[in-house]
Short mmCIF file of C-alpha atoms in Angstrom, two decimals:
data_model
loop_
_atom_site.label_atom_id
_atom_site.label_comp_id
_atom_site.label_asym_id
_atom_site.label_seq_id
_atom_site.Cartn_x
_atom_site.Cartn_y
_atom_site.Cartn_z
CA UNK U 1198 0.00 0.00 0.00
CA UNK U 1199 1.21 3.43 -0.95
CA UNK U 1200 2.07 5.82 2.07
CA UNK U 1201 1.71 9.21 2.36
CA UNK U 1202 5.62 10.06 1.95
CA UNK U 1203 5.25 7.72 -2.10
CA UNK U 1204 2.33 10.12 -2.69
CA UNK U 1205 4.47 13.42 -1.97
CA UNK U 1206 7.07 11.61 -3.96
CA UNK U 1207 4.98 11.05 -7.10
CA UNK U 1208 3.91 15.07 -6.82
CA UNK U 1209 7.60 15.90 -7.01
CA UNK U 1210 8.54 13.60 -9.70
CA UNK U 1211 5.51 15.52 -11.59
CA UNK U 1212 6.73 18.84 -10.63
CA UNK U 1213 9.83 18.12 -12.20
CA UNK U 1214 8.09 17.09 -15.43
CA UNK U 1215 6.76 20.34 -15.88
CA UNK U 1216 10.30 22.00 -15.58
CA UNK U 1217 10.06 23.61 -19.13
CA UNK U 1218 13.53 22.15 -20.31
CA UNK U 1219 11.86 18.60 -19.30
CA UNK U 1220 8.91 19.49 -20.99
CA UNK U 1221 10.56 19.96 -24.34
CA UNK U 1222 12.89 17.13 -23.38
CA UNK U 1223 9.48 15.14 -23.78
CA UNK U 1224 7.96 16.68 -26.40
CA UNK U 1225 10.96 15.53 -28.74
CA UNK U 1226 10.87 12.22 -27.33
CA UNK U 1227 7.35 11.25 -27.47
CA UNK U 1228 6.58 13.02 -30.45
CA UNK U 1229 9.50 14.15 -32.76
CA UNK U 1230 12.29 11.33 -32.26
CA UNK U 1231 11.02 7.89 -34.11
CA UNK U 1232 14.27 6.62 -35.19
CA UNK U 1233 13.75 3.79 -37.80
CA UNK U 1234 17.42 2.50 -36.93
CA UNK U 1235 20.18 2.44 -34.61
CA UNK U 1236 21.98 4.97 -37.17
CA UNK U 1237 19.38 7.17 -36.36
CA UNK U 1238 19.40 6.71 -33.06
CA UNK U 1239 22.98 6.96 -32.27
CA UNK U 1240 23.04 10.09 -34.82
CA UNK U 1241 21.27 12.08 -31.97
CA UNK U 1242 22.56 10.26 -28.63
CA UNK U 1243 26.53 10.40 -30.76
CA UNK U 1244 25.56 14.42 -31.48
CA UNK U 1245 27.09 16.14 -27.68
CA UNK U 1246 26.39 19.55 -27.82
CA UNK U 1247 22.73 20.14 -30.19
CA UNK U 1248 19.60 19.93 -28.29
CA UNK U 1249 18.49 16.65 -28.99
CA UNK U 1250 20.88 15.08 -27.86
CA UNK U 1251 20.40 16.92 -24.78
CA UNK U 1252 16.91 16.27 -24.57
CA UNK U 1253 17.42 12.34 -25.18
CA UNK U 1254 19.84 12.39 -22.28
CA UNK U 1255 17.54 14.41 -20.08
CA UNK U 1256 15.11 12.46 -20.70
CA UNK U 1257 15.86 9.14 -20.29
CA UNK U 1258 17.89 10.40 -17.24
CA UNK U 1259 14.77 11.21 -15.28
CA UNK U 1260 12.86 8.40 -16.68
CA UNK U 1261 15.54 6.10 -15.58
CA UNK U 1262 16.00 7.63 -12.30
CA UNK U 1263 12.20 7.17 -11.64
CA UNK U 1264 12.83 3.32 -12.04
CA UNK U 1265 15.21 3.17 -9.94
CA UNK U 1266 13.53 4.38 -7.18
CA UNK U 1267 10.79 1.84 -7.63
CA UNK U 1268 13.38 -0.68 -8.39
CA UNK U 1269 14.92 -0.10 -5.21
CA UNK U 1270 11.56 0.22 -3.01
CA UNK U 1271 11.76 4.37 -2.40
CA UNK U 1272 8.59 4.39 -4.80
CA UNK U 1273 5.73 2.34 -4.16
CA UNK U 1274 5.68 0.77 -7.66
CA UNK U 1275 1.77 0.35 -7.96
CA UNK U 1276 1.49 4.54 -7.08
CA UNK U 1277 4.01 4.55 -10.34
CA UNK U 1278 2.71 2.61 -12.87
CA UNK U 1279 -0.75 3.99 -11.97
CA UNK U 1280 0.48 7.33 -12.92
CA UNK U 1281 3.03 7.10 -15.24
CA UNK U 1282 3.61 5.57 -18.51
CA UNK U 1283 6.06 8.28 -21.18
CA UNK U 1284 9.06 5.77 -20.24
CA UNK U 1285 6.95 2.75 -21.81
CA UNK U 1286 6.19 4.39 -24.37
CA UNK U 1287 9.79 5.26 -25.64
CA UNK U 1288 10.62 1.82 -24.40
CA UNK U 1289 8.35 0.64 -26.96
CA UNK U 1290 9.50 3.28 -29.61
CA UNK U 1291 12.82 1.80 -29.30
CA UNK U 1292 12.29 -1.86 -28.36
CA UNK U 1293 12.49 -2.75 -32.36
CA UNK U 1294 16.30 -1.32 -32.86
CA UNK U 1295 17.53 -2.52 -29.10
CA UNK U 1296 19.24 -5.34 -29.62
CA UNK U 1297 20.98 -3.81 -32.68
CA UNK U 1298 21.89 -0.67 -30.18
CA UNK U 1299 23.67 -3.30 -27.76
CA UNK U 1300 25.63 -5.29 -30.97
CA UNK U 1301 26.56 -1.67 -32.86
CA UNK U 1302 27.18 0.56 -30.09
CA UNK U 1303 27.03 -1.66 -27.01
CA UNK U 1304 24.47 0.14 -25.38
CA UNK U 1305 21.74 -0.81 -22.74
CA UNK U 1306 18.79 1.01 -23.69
CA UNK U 1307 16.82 2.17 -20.53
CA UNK U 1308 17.79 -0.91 -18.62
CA UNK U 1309 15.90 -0.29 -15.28
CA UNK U 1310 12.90 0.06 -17.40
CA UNK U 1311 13.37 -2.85 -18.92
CA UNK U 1312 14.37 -4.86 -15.45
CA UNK U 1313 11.03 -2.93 -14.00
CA UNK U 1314 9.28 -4.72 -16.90
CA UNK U 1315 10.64 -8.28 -16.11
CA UNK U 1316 10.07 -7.63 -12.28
CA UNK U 1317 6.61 -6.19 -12.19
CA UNK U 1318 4.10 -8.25 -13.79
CA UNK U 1319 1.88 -5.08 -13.94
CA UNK U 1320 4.45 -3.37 -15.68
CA UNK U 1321 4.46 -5.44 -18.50
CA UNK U 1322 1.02 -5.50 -18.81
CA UNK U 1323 0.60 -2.07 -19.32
CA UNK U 1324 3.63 -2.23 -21.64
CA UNK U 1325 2.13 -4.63 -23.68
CA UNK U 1326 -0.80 -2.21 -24.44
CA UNK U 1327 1.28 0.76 -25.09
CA UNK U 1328 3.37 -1.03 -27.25
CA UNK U 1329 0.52 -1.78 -29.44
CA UNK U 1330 -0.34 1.63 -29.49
CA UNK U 1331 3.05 2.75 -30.31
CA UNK U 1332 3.42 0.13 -33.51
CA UNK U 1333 0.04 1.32 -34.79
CA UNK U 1334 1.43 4.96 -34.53
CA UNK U 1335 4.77 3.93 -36.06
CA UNK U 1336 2.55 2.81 -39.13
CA UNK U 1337 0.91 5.59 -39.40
CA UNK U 1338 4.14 7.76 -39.43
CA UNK U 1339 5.39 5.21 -42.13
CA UNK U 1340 2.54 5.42 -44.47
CA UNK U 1341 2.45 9.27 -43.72
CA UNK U 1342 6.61 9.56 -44.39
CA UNK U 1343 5.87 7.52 -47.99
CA UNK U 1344 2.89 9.65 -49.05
CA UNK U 1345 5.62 12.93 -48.13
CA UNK U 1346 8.24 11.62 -50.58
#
């Protein structure tokens, strides 16, 4: 059961979501940044000094930070996956080029969320639906990209 002190926890991990770098840390990750490959990926996170890259570190650094503290029982973890879900989505925008990440470039994407997902059988029920959601959106950007060219 979630206490008082995970409730006052969960308000300041939202206050710092509306921090207006954050904000446009998210906006380029859940709505501008669908890389297609791990090229594309590692063109931003490889780019030190432009914003995006910035905002992919930022962003992934709070998201990841979050996880930890339910990972390491700070966080009630039903209070977080009641109210939060942006890391699961990106999880799921990345989960096709992952594996290719860790063979190219040797990198662990988002690895508490992912051991969050293997530890909380909630967790990966919800990610199961917002990965559906995400590959239906990633069509639509496809079809949408094709009709552009």
């Amino acid at each position: 059961m979630a206490t008082a002190q995970d409730a006052e926890l969960i308000l300041k991990l939202y206050d710092l979501r509306r921090e207006p770098v954050l904000r446009e840390a998210r906006a380029f990750m859940l709505g501008t940044f669908w890389p297609n490959t791990a090229d594309e990926y590692l063109a931003v996170q490889r780019d030190f000094g432009e914003q995006n890259n910035a905002y992919l570190r930022q962003f992934i650094g709070y998201w990841e930070m979050a996880a930890a503290l339910v990972l390491r029982g700070a966080l009630d973890a039903d209070l977080f996956f009641d109210t939060n879900n942006e890391l699961f989505f990106v999880f799921a925008k990345i989960l096709p080029i992952r594996a290719e990440l860790q063979s190219k470039a040797g990198i662990n994407f988002m690895p508490r969320t992912a051991e969050l997902l293997e530890k909380f059988p909630v967790a990966k029920e919800r990610f199961e639906g917002t990965k559906k959601a995400v590959e239906m959106r990633r069509g639509q950007r496809n079809v949408a990209r094709k009709v552009d060219l």
